Tab-separated table of C-alpha atoms in Angstrom:
chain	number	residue	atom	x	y	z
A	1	UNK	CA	0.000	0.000	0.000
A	2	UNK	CA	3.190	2.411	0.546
A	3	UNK	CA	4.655	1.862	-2.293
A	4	UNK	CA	1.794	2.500	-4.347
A	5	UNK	CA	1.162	5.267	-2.162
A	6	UNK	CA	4.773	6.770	-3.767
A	7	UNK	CA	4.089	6.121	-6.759
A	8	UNK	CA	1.069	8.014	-6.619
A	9	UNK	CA	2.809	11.139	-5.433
A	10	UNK	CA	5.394	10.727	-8.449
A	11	UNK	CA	2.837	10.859	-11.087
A	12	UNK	CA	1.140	13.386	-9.346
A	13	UNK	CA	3.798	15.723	-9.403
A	14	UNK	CA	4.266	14.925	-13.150
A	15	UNK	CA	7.490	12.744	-13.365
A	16	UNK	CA	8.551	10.361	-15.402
A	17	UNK	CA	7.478	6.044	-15.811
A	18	UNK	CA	10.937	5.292	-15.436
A	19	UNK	CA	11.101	7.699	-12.237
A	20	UNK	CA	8.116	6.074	-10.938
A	21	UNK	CA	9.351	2.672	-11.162
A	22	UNK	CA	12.705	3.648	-9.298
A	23	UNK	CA	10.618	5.537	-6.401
A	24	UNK	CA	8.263	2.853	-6.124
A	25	UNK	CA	11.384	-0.037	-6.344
A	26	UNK	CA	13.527	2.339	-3.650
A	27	UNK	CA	10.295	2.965	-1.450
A	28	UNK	CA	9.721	-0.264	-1.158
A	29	UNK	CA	13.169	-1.451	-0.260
A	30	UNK	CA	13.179	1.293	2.703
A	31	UNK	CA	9.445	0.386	3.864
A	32	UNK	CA	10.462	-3.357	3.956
A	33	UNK	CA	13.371	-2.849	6.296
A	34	UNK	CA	11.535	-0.271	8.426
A	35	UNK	CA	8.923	-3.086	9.015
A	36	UNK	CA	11.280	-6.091	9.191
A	37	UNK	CA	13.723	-4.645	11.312
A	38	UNK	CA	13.123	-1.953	13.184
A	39	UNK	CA	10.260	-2.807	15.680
A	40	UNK	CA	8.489	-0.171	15.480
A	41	UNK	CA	4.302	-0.078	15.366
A	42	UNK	CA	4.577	2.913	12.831
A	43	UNK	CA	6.077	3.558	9.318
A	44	UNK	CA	5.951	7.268	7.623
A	45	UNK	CA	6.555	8.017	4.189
A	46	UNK	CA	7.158	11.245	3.081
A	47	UNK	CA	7.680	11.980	-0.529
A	48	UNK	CA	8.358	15.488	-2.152
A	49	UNK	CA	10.808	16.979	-4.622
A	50	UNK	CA	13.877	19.457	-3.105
A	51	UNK	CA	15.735	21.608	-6.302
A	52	UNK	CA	16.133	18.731	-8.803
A	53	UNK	CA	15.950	15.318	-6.620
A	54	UNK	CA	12.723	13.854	-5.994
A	55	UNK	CA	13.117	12.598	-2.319
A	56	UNK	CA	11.982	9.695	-0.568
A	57	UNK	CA	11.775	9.598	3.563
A	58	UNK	CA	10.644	6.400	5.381
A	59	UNK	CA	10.771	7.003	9.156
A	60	UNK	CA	10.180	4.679	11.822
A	61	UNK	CA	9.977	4.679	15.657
A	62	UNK	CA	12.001	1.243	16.323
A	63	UNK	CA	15.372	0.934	17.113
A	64	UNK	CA	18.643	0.348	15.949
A	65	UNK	CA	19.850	-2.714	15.943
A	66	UNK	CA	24.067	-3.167	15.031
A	67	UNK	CA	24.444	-6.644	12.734
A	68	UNK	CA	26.965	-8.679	14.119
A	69	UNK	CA	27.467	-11.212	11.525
A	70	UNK	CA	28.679	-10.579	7.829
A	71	UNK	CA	25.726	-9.281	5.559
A	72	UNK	CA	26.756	-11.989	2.951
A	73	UNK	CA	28.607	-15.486	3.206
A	74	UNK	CA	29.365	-17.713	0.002
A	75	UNK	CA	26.203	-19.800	0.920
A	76	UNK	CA	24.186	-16.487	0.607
A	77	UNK	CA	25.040	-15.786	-3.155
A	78	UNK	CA	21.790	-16.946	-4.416
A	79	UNK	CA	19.201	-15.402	-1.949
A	80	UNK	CA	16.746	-13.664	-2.684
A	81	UNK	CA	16.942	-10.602	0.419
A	82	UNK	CA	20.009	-9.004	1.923
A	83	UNK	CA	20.590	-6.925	-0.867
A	84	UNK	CA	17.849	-4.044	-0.643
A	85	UNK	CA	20.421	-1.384	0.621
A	86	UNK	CA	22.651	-1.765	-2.093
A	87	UNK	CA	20.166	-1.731	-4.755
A	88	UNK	CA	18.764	1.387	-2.892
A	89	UNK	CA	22.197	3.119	-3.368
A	90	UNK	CA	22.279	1.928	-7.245
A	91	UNK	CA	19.126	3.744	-7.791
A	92	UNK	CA	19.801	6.597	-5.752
A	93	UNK	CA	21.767	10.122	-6.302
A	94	UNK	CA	22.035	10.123	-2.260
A	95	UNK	CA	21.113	7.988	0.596
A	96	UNK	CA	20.786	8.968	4.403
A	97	UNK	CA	20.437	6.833	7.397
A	98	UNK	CA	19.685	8.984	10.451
A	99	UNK	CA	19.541	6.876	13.983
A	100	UNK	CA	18.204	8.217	17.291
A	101	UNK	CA	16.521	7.299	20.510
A	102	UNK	CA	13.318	8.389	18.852
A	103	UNK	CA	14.136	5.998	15.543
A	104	UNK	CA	15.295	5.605	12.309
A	105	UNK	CA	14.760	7.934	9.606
A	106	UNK	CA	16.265	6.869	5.938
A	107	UNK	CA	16.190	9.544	3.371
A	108	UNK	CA	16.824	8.877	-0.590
A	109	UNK	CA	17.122	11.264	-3.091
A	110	UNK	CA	16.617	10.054	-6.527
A	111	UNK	CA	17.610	12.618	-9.923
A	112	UNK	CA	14.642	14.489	-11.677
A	113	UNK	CA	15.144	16.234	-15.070
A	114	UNK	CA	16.183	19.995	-15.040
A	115	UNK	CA	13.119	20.462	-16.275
A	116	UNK	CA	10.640	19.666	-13.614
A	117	UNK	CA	10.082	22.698	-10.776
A	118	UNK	CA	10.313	21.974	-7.216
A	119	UNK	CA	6.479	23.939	-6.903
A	120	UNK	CA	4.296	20.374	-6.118
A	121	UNK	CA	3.687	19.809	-2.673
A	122	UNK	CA	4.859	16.972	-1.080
A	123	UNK	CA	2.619	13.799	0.026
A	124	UNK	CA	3.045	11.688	3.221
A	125	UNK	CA	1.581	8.852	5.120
């Protein structure tokens, strides 16, 4: 439901398919590890565009919690999670991770075409 909420707000401000698909492939990678792994009851989404990025915030009230094995091990090559962070910063002109006593807030900016203004209001959940 997230996710499609994002990719609402891209159309909506008038970007393009391709765009859409990234926000919606990038949301989703930040929702799903706000809801896996933080422990929090709540997820926010807020999605708006700053100069020429259109940016993607996912905050959560859970905490932090430090891995203390490797991400990846031979045996891991062929599963199918464990790589949503990585693909995040593929897609992604800059990515934020911002950790507190209050939670975890993960903000990704993605490129938008110099020709798109920065006038549409942003949408959040």
């Amino acid at each position: 439901m997230l996710r499609r909420f994002v990719v609402h707000c891209v159309r909506r401000l008038g970007l393009s398919e391709d765009l859409c698909d990234a926000a919606g492939l990038v949301s989703s990678e930040l929702i799903t590890n706000a809801v896996l792994h933080s422990g929090s009851h709540s997820v926010a989404v807020l999605v708006g565009l700053e100069g020429h990025s259109l940016v993607i915030t996912v905050r959560d009230e859970g905490g932090w919690r430090t891995r203390i094995e490797p991400r990846h091990s031979p045996a891991d090559d062929d599963a199918p999670c464990g790589r949503g962070l990585s693909l995040v910063e593929m897609l992604t002109e800059c990515l934020s991770i911002t950790t507190g006593s209050r939670g975890t807030v993960v903000k990704a900016s993605l490129h938008v075409d110099a020709s798109v203004s920065d006038a549409g209001a942003p949408c959040d959940v």
